Coordinates of C-alpha atoms in Angstrom, one line a residue:
Chain A
M103 CA -38.0 -10.2 9.7
S104 CA -40.5 -12.7 10.9
P105 CA -39.8 -14.1 14.4
H106 CA -40.7 -17.6 13.0
S107 CA -38.2 -17.5 10.2
H108 CA -35.9 -20.1 11.9
L109 CA -38.8 -22.4 12.6
R110 CA -40.1 -22.1 9.1
A111 CA -36.7 -22.8 7.6
A112 CA -36.1 -25.8 9.9
L113 CA -39.5 -27.3 9.0
L114 CA -38.8 -26.7 5.3
A115 CA -35.4 -28.4 5.6
L116 CA -37.1 -31.3 7.5
L117 CA -39.6 -31.6 4.8
L118 CA -37.0 -31.7 2.1
V119 CA -35.0 -34.3 3.9
S120 CA -38.1 -36.4 4.5
A121 CA -39.0 -36.1 0.8
G122 CA -35.4 -37.1 -0.1
L123 CA -35.5 -40.1 2.3
A124 CA -39.0 -41.2 1.0
G125 CA -37.6 -41.0 -2.5
G126 CA -34.6 -43.0 -1.4
V127 CA -36.8 -45.7 0.1
V128 CA -38.9 -45.9 -3.1
Y129 CA -35.7 -46.3 -5.1
A130 CA -34.3 -48.8 -2.7
G131 CA -37.5 -50.8 -2.7
S132 CA -37.6 -51.0 -6.5
L133 CA -33.9 -52.0 -6.6
E134 CA -34.5 -54.7 -4.0
T135 CA -37.5 -56.1 -5.9
Q136 CA -35.5 -56.0 -9.1
Y137 CA -32.6 -57.9 -7.7
V138 CA -34.2 -60.1 -5.1
H139 CA -34.2 -63.2 -7.4
A140 CA -30.6 -62.7 -8.1
T141 CA -29.8 -62.7 -4.4
A142 CA -32.0 -65.7 -3.6
H143 CA -29.1 -68.2 -3.5
L144 CA -26.5 -65.8 -2.0
N145 CA -25.6 -65.7 1.7
F146 CA -24.5 -62.2 2.9
L147 CA -24.9 -60.2 6.1
Q148 CA -27.5 -57.7 5.1
K149 CA -29.8 -60.4 3.6
R150 CA -30.1 -62.2 7.0
Q151 CA -29.6 -59.4 9.5
G152 CA -31.7 -56.9 7.6
I153 CA -35.4 -57.2 6.6
A154 CA -35.8 -55.3 3.3
L155 CA -34.6 -58.1 1.0
Q156 CA -36.5 -60.8 3.0
R157 CA -39.7 -58.7 2.7
A158 CA -39.1 -58.3 -1.0
A159 CA -38.7 -62.1 -1.3
F160 CA -42.0 -62.8 0.4
Q161 CA -43.7 -60.6 -2.2
Q162 CA -42.5 -62.8 -5.0
D163 CA -44.7 -65.8 -5.9
D164 CA -41.8 -67.7 -7.4
L165 CA -39.5 -67.5 -4.3
L166 CA -39.8 -69.9 -1.4
P167 CA -38.0 -68.4 1.7
V168 CA -36.0 -71.0 3.5
Y169 CA -34.5 -70.2 6.9
G170 CA -31.8 -72.3 8.5
S171 CA -28.3 -72.5 9.7
S172 CA -24.9 -73.7 8.3
E173 CA -26.5 -76.6 6.3
L174 CA -27.9 -73.9 3.9
S175 CA -24.6 -72.2 3.3
I176 CA -22.3 -75.2 2.7
R177 CA -21.7 -75.7 -1.0
N178 CA -23.0 -78.8 -2.7
P179 CA -23.7 -79.4 -6.3
F180 CA -27.1 -80.9 -5.4
R181 CA -28.1 -78.1 -3.0
S182 CA -31.7 -76.9 -3.5
D183 CA -30.7 -73.7 -5.1
I184 CA -28.8 -75.6 -7.8
I185 CA -31.7 -78.1 -8.3
F186 CA -34.2 -75.3 -8.5
L187 CA -31.8 -72.8 -10.3
L188 CA -34.1 -72.5 -13.4
Y189 CA -37.4 -72.6 -11.4
P190 CA -38.3 -76.0 -13.0
T191 CA -41.4 -76.4 -10.9
G192 CA -42.2 -72.7 -10.6
F193 CA -40.0 -71.6 -7.7
T194 CA -36.5 -71.3 -6.3
P195 CA -35.6 -71.2 -2.7
F196 CA -34.6 -67.9 -1.1
L197 CA -32.0 -69.0 1.4
V198 CA -31.6 -67.1 4.7
A199 CA -28.7 -68.9 6.4
G200 CA -26.9 -67.9 9.6
D201 CA -24.5 -70.3 11.3
G202 CA -26.2 -71.3 14.6
N203 CA -29.5 -69.6 13.6
T204 CA -32.1 -71.1 15.9
P205 CA -35.9 -70.8 16.2
I206 CA -35.8 -68.1 18.9
I207 CA -33.9 -65.8 16.5
Q208 CA -36.2 -66.9 13.7
A209 CA -39.3 -65.9 15.7
Q210 CA -38.0 -62.3 15.9
T211 CA -37.2 -62.4 12.1
M212 CA -40.8 -63.6 11.4
A213 CA -42.2 -60.7 13.5
G214 CA -40.1 -58.4 11.3
I215 CA -41.7 -59.9 8.1
G216 CA -45.0 -59.3 9.8
N217 CA -48.0 -59.0 7.5
G218 CA -45.7 -59.9 4.5
L219 CA -46.3 -63.5 5.7
R220 CA -50.0 -63.5 4.9
G221 CA -50.8 -66.3 2.6
K222 CA -47.1 -67.2 2.1
R223 CA -45.2 -70.4 2.6
V224 CA -42.0 -70.5 4.5
V225 CA -39.6 -73.3 5.2
V226 CA -37.6 -73.6 8.5
S227 CA -34.7 -76.0 8.3
L228 CA -33.6 -77.4 11.6
S229 CA -30.3 -79.0 12.8
P230 CA -31.1 -81.8 15.3
Q231 CA -27.9 -81.2 17.4
F232 CA -29.3 -77.8 18.5
F233 CA -32.1 -79.7 20.2
L234 CA -29.6 -81.4 22.5
Q235 CA -28.6 -78.1 24.1
K236 CA -30.5 -77.1 27.2
N237 CA -30.4 -73.5 25.9
V238 CA -29.2 -71.7 22.8
T239 CA -25.7 -70.6 23.7
L240 CA -24.8 -66.9 23.9
T241 CA -22.4 -67.1 20.9
E242 CA -25.1 -68.7 18.8
Y243 CA -27.6 -66.1 19.8
L244 CA -25.3 -63.1 19.4
A245 CA -24.1 -64.3 16.0
N246 CA -27.6 -64.1 14.6
F247 CA -29.2 -61.4 16.8
S248 CA -30.5 -58.3 14.9
R249 CA -31.5 -55.1 16.8
L250 CA -33.7 -54.3 13.8
H251 CA -35.6 -57.6 14.1
A252 CA -35.7 -57.2 17.9
Y253 CA -37.4 -53.8 17.6
Q254 CA -39.8 -55.1 15.0
F255 CA -40.7 -57.9 17.4
V256 CA -41.3 -55.7 20.4
L257 CA -43.3 -53.2 18.4
S258 CA -45.3 -55.9 16.6
D259 CA -49.0 -56.5 17.1
L260 CA -48.5 -60.1 17.9
P261 CA -50.7 -61.5 20.7
M262 CA -49.3 -61.4 24.2
S263 CA -49.4 -65.2 24.3
I264 CA -46.5 -65.1 21.9
K265 CA -44.9 -61.8 22.7
Q266 CA -44.6 -62.5 26.4
P267 CA -42.6 -65.8 26.3
V268 CA -40.5 -64.6 23.4
A269 CA -39.6 -61.4 25.3
G270 CA -38.8 -63.6 28.3
R271 CA -36.4 -65.7 26.2
M272 CA -34.8 -62.6 24.8
L273 CA -34.1 -61.2 28.2
Q274 CA -32.0 -64.3 28.9
Y275 CA -29.4 -62.8 26.6
P276 CA -28.8 -59.3 28.1
R277 CA -25.6 -58.9 26.1
S278 CA -27.6 -58.8 22.9
F279 CA -29.2 -55.5 23.7
G280 CA -26.1 -54.1 25.5
K281 CA -26.5 -50.5 26.3
D282 CA -29.9 -50.2 24.5
D283 CA -31.9 -49.3 27.6
M284 CA -35.0 -48.7 25.5
L285 CA -35.0 -52.2 24.1
R286 CA -34.4 -53.6 27.5
S287 CA -37.2 -51.6 29.0
L288 CA -39.6 -52.6 26.3
L289 CA -38.7 -56.3 26.7
H290 CA -39.2 -56.1 30.4
A291 CA -42.5 -54.3 29.9
I292 CA -43.7 -57.0 27.6
A293 CA -42.4 -59.9 29.7
E294 CA -44.0 -58.5 32.9
D295 CA -47.2 -57.3 31.3
G296 CA -48.4 -55.5 34.4
P297 CA -50.0 -52.0 34.7
L298 CA -46.6 -50.4 35.0
G299 CA -45.3 -52.4 32.1
R300 CA -48.1 -51.3 29.9
I301 CA -47.6 -47.6 30.8
T302 CA -43.8 -48.0 30.1
Y303 CA -44.6 -49.6 26.8
A304 CA -47.0 -46.8 25.8
I305 CA -44.5 -44.1 26.8
L306 CA -41.6 -45.7 24.9
Y307 CA -43.6 -46.8 21.9
P308 CA -43.4 -43.6 19.8
I309 CA -39.6 -43.1 20.3
A310 CA -39.1 -46.9 19.7
K311 CA -41.0 -46.6 16.4
L312 CA -38.7 -43.8 15.4
Q313 CA -35.7 -46.0 16.2
E314 CA -37.2 -48.8 14.2
L315 CA -37.7 -46.3 11.3
V316 CA -34.0 -45.4 11.5
F317 CA -33.0 -49.0 11.5
E318 CA -35.2 -49.7 8.5
L319 CA -33.7 -46.7 6.6
Q320 CA -30.2 -48.0 7.4
D321 CA -31.2 -51.4 6.2
H322 CA -32.5 -50.1 2.9
W323 CA -29.2 -48.2 2.5
E324 CA -27.1 -51.3 3.2
A325 CA -29.3 -53.5 1.0
V326 CA -28.8 -51.1 -1.9
R327 CA -25.0 -51.1 -1.2
S328 CA -25.0 -54.9 -1.1
I329 CA -26.6 -55.0 -4.5
Q330 CA -24.4 -52.3 -6.0
D331 CA -21.3 -54.0 -4.6
R332 CA -22.2 -57.1 -6.7
P333 CA -22.2 -55.9 -10.4
E334 CA -22.4 -59.5 -11.5
L335 CA -26.0 -59.7 -10.3
K336 CA -28.6 -59.7 -13.1
S337 CA -32.1 -58.4 -12.7
T338 CA -33.6 -61.0 -14.9
V339 CA -33.7 -64.7 -14.2
Q340 CA -34.4 -67.6 -16.6
H341 CA -37.4 -69.8 -15.9
I342 CA -37.4 -73.2 -17.6
T343 CA -40.4 -75.4 -16.6
K344 CA -39.5 -79.1 -16.4
P345 CA -40.9 -82.0 -14.5
M346 CA -38.7 -83.2 -11.7
N347 CA -37.5 -86.9 -11.7
W348 CA -36.6 -87.2 -8.1
N349 CA -35.6 -90.9 -8.4
M350 CA -33.2 -90.1 -11.2
L351 CA -31.7 -87.2 -9.2
A352 CA -31.3 -89.4 -6.1
A353 CA -29.7 -92.1 -8.3
H354 CA -27.1 -89.5 -9.5
A355 CA -26.6 -88.0 -6.1
L356 CA -25.9 -91.2 -4.2
P357 CA -22.7 -92.2 -6.1
Y358 CA -21.5 -88.6 -5.7
A359 CA -22.0 -88.7 -2.0
Q360 CA -20.4 -92.1 -1.7
A361 CA -17.3 -91.0 -3.7
H362 CA -16.8 -88.1 -1.4
A363 CA -17.1 -90.1 1.8
D364 CA -15.1 -93.2 1.3
N365 CA -12.2 -92.8 3.7
N366 CA -14.0 -93.5 7.0
K367 CA -16.6 -95.8 8.4
F368 CA -19.0 -93.0 9.4
A369 CA -19.5 -91.9 5.8
I370 CA -18.3 -88.4 6.8
D371 CA -17.2 -86.3 3.9
N372 CA -13.5 -87.0 3.2
T373 CA -12.3 -83.5 3.6
L374 CA -14.4 -82.9 6.8
W375 CA -13.1 -86.2 8.1
D376 CA -9.5 -85.2 7.5
Q377 CA -9.9 -81.6 8.8
L378 CA -12.1 -82.2 11.8
W379 CA -13.9 -85.4 12.5
R380 CA -10.9 -87.8 12.6
G381 CA -9.5 -85.8 15.5
L382 CA -12.8 -85.3 17.3
I383 CA -13.7 -89.0 17.1
A384 CA -10.2 -90.2 18.0
N385 CA -10.3 -88.1 21.2
D386 CA -13.9 -88.7 22.0
R387 CA -14.1 -91.2 24.9
T388 CA -17.5 -90.2 26.2
K389 CA -20.5 -92.5 25.6
V390 CA -24.0 -91.2 25.8
S391 CA -26.8 -93.3 27.3
D392 CA -30.3 -93.3 25.9
E393 CA -31.5 -91.8 29.2
E394 CA -29.0 -89.0 29.0
F395 CA -29.8 -88.4 25.3
T396 CA -33.6 -88.2 25.8
R397 CA -33.1 -86.1 28.9
Q398 CA -31.2 -83.6 26.9
L399 CA -33.9 -83.6 24.2
N400 CA -36.6 -83.2 26.8
E401 CA -34.9 -80.3 28.6
S402 CA -34.0 -78.4 25.5
S403 CA -35.6 -75.0 25.2
S404 CA -35.5 -75.2 21.4
F405 CA -38.8 -77.1 21.1
E406 CA -40.7 -74.3 22.8
D407 CA -38.7 -71.8 20.8
L408 CA -39.8 -73.6 17.7
R409 CA -43.4 -73.6 18.8
L410 CA -43.2 -69.8 19.4
M411 CA -41.7 -69.3 16.0
V412 CA -44.4 -71.3 14.1
Q413 CA -47.0 -69.5 16.2
T414 CA -45.6 -66.2 15.0
V415 CA -45.7 -67.3 11.4
K416 CA -49.3 -68.5 11.8
A417 CA -50.3 -65.3 13.7
Y418 CA -49.5 -63.4 10.5
G419 CA -51.3 -65.9 8.3
G420 CA -48.2 -67.6 7.0
E421 CA -47.8 -71.4 6.4
P422 CA -44.6 -72.9 7.8
L423 CA -42.9 -76.2 6.9
V424 CA -40.6 -77.5 9.6
L425 CA -37.9 -79.5 7.7
S426 CA -35.1 -81.5 9.3
P427 CA -32.7 -84.3 8.7
P428 CA -32.6 -87.0 11.4
F429 CA -29.7 -87.5 13.7
H430 CA -26.6 -89.0 12.1
K431 CA -27.4 -92.6 12.9
V432 CA -24.0 -94.2 12.5
Y433 CA -22.3 -91.6 14.6
W434 CA -24.9 -91.6 17.4
N435 CA -25.1 -95.4 17.5
W436 CA -21.3 -95.3 17.9
K437 CA -21.7 -92.8 20.8
G438 CA -24.0 -95.4 22.5
V439 CA -27.4 -94.0 21.6
S440 CA -29.9 -96.5 20.4
T441 CA -31.9 -95.9 17.2
A442 CA -35.1 -95.9 19.3
A443 CA -33.8 -93.0 21.3
L444 CA -32.8 -91.1 18.2
H445 CA -36.5 -91.3 17.1
V446 CA -37.5 -89.2 20.1
Y447 CA -36.4 -86.1 18.2
A448 CA -38.7 -86.8 15.2
D449 CA -41.5 -87.9 17.5
K450 CA -41.3 -84.6 19.4
L451 CA -41.2 -82.5 16.2
R452 CA -44.2 -84.3 14.7
A453 CA -46.2 -84.0 18.0
L454 CA -45.5 -80.3 17.9
G455 CA -46.5 -80.1 14.3
K456 CA -49.8 -81.8 15.0
E457 CA -50.5 -79.5 18.0
E458 CA -49.8 -76.4 16.0
G459 CA -51.3 -77.7 12.7
V460 CA -48.1 -77.2 10.7
A461 CA -46.3 -79.5 8.3
V462 CA -43.3 -81.3 9.7
V463 CA -41.0 -83.4 7.5
V464 CA -38.1 -85.3 9.1
L465 CA -36.1 -87.4 6.7
D466 CA -35.9 -90.3 9.2
R467 CA -37.2 -92.7 6.6
Y468 CA -33.7 -92.4 5.1
E469 CA -31.9 -92.8 8.5
N470 CA -30.3 -96.1 7.5
D471 CA -28.7 -94.4 4.5
K472 CA -25.4 -93.5 5.9
Y473 CA -24.7 -91.1 3.0
L474 CA -27.6 -88.8 3.8
M475 CA -25.4 -86.3 5.6
T476 CA -21.8 -85.2 5.2
D477 CA -21.2 -85.2 8.9
P478 CA -22.9 -85.5 12.3
G479 CA -23.4 -81.7 12.2
S480 CA -26.6 -82.2 10.1
H481 CA -25.0 -80.9 6.9
L482 CA -26.7 -82.6 4.0
S483 CA -25.0 -84.7 1.4
A484 CA -25.8 -84.6 -2.3
E485 CA -28.4 -87.3 -1.7
G486 CA -29.8 -85.6 1.4
W487 CA -30.3 -82.4 -0.6
V488 CA -32.3 -84.3 -3.2
Y489 CA -34.7 -85.5 -0.5
Y490 CA -34.8 -82.0 1.1
S491 CA -35.5 -80.4 -2.2
Q492 CA -38.3 -82.9 -2.9
A493 CA -40.0 -82.0 0.4
M494 CA -39.7 -78.3 -0.4
D495 CA -41.2 -78.9 -3.8
D496 CA -44.1 -80.9 -2.3
F497 CA -44.7 -78.1 0.1
F498 CA -44.6 -75.4 -2.5
Q499 CA -47.0 -77.4 -4.7
G500 CA -49.3 -77.9 -1.7
K501 CA -48.9 -81.6 -1.8
L502 CA -47.9 -82.1 1.9
D503 CA -50.6 -83.5 4.1
V504 CA -50.1 -81.9 7.5
V505 CA -52.1 -84.6 9.2
K506 CA -50.0 -87.4 7.8
Q507 CA -46.6 -85.9 8.4
Chain B
M199 CA -23.7 24.2 -2.8
S200 CA -25.6 20.9 -2.6
T201 CA -23.7 17.6 -2.4
V202 CA -24.7 15.2 -5.2
P203 CA -23.8 11.6 -4.5
S204 CA -21.6 10.1 -7.1
P205 CA -23.2 7.4 -9.3
S206 CA -20.8 4.8 -7.8
S207 CA -21.7 5.4 -4.2
Q208 CA -24.4 3.5 -2.2
H209 CA -26.2 4.0 1.1
L210 CA -25.4 1.4 3.8
P211 CA -28.1 0.7 6.4
D212 CA -26.2 2.7 9.0
G213 CA -26.2 5.7 6.7
R214 CA -22.6 5.6 5.7
E215 CA -21.8 5.5 2.0
S216 CA -19.8 2.8 0.4
Q217 CA -17.6 3.9 -2.4
A218 CA -16.7 1.9 -5.4
G219 CA -13.1 1.8 -4.4
E220 CA -13.9 0.3 -0.9
S221 CA -11.9 -2.8 0.2
L222 CA -13.0 -6.4 -0.5
P223 CA -14.0 -7.3 3.1
G224 CA -16.0 -4.2 3.3
R225 CA -17.9 -5.1 0.1
I226 CA -18.5 -8.6 1.4
V227 CA -20.0 -7.2 4.6
E228 CA -22.1 -4.8 2.5
L229 CA -23.4 -7.6 0.3
Y230 CA -24.1 -9.8 3.3
T231 CA -26.0 -7.1 5.0
K232 CA -28.0 -6.5 2.0
L233 CA -28.8 -10.2 1.5
A234 CA -29.5 -10.8 5.2
N235 CA -32.1 -8.1 5.1
H236 CA -33.9 -9.6 2.2
P237 CA -36.6 -11.9 3.6
Q238 CA -36.6 -14.5 0.8
V239 CA -32.9 -14.8 0.7
R240 CA -32.8 -15.1 4.4
T241 CA -35.4 -18.0 4.3
V242 CA -33.4 -19.8 1.6
A243 CA -30.2 -19.4 3.5
L244 CA -31.6 -20.6 6.8
T245 CA -33.3 -23.6 5.0
L246 CA -29.9 -24.5 3.5
F247 CA -28.3 -24.1 6.9
Y248 CA -30.7 -26.5 8.6
L249 CA -30.6 -28.8 5.6
A250 CA -26.8 -29.0 5.9
I251 CA -27.2 -29.9 9.6
L252 CA -29.7 -32.6 8.8
V253 CA -27.6 -34.0 6.0
A254 CA -24.5 -34.0 8.2
L255 CA -26.4 -35.8 10.9
I256 CA -27.6 -38.4 8.4
A257 CA -24.0 -38.8 7.1
L258 CA -22.6 -39.1 10.6
Y259 CA -25.2 -41.5 12.1
G260 CA -27.1 -42.8 9.1
K261 CA -24.8 -45.8 8.5
G262 CA -26.1 -48.8 10.2
N263 CA -24.1 -51.5 11.9
F264 CA -25.6 -54.9 11.2
S265 CA -22.5 -56.9 11.8
T266 CA -22.5 -59.8 14.2
P267 CA -19.7 -61.7 16.0
P268 CA -18.6 -64.9 14.2
F269 CA -19.8 -68.2 15.3
I270 CA -18.4 -71.7 14.7
Y271 CA -20.4 -74.6 16.2
Q272 CA -18.2 -76.5 18.6
G273 CA -20.7 -78.5 20.5
Y274 CA -19.7 -82.0 19.2

């Protein structure tokens, strides 16, 4: 009997398992590609917390990935996925929505997409109220944090000018990595970037890559399960090319929005008004001055987070569109904030866009239209969705002029 | 007079003879011993053993947990 028989058998078993896993990954990849169009408009955990389906979406020329928060998941008959259901102008949005999803999380997700971003367009939908917070809250962060994305970020080849500040921000949420000492050490190594940090990073890199590989395999597994759990999904989608008449769509959307927001002076959706806003507004005695409002905007970390996120997209050769509704004018005027102060938000976004050379569209030209949103939480009305969709279409067709935005 | 082994008897590695009428555990031991001494069978068995360990590890720890705590915005 050979003294190496155990070693030989163990290596053979490892080889067989590796071959099986590789075959599984190929199968999962083909299934993800086959069904990625069918999942474009769905919102489920694995789609946003994993990376396999998102990467598959970036490989499709007729999908426009759109990242955002709750505004993307609230149902509306004029939502972009309905407007572009049949790919009338050549694409449909691939929605990645997480309640409270903010740019610091999206920066990590973009690092996960990595080279898949090269030559691709991606839309980032913002909610203005998040830019009034000094910092992203822990609950917002934890609700959208993905260890897979975090590992992909720390192991990415992004320049240190991006990695270092992002790692610094991630370290502000120690509960997100919990007992994962390797992730914590890697983040510290990146954030400190000294000789010791570089040695630590080099030592941990191989084992962290292995951990990343495990997460990616788990992600493929869960993505396949997510698809198989939805037998209604079809692998083929219908494309019907048709020119868009945006004015006509807006003309249909406005009466719909009006009819659903006619029981209060704020033009808040009737159901939302009855369930939430009537009580909130009745009990709200605090007024906000222009100074306080602009101070909050100026102190918010979200603008720098957004800068890091668009820099990440650009570093991989992607083209981002920053898309946002304005603040809900009727509500904020009632809170005591002047319209001029509300404009600071759009001004700051556009300044950031110019500095970074990326397209920024804020729908503030419609700010006097009180039916643009269903509530002050930046959730778009039927009419708002038409304008949002038009901006997406212009971006996809390459009609947006970055300089003029 | 020379002793001629009966056709149903076999030599075990330790020199003992196993008779056709031997008990079931004894025959299993006998078969195992024969197989264990066969190099190719041994390699296959060991490979299956390690394969089972790896598959069990994948089954135990392979399932990912991508869940997140819920979040409802309350900053109004």
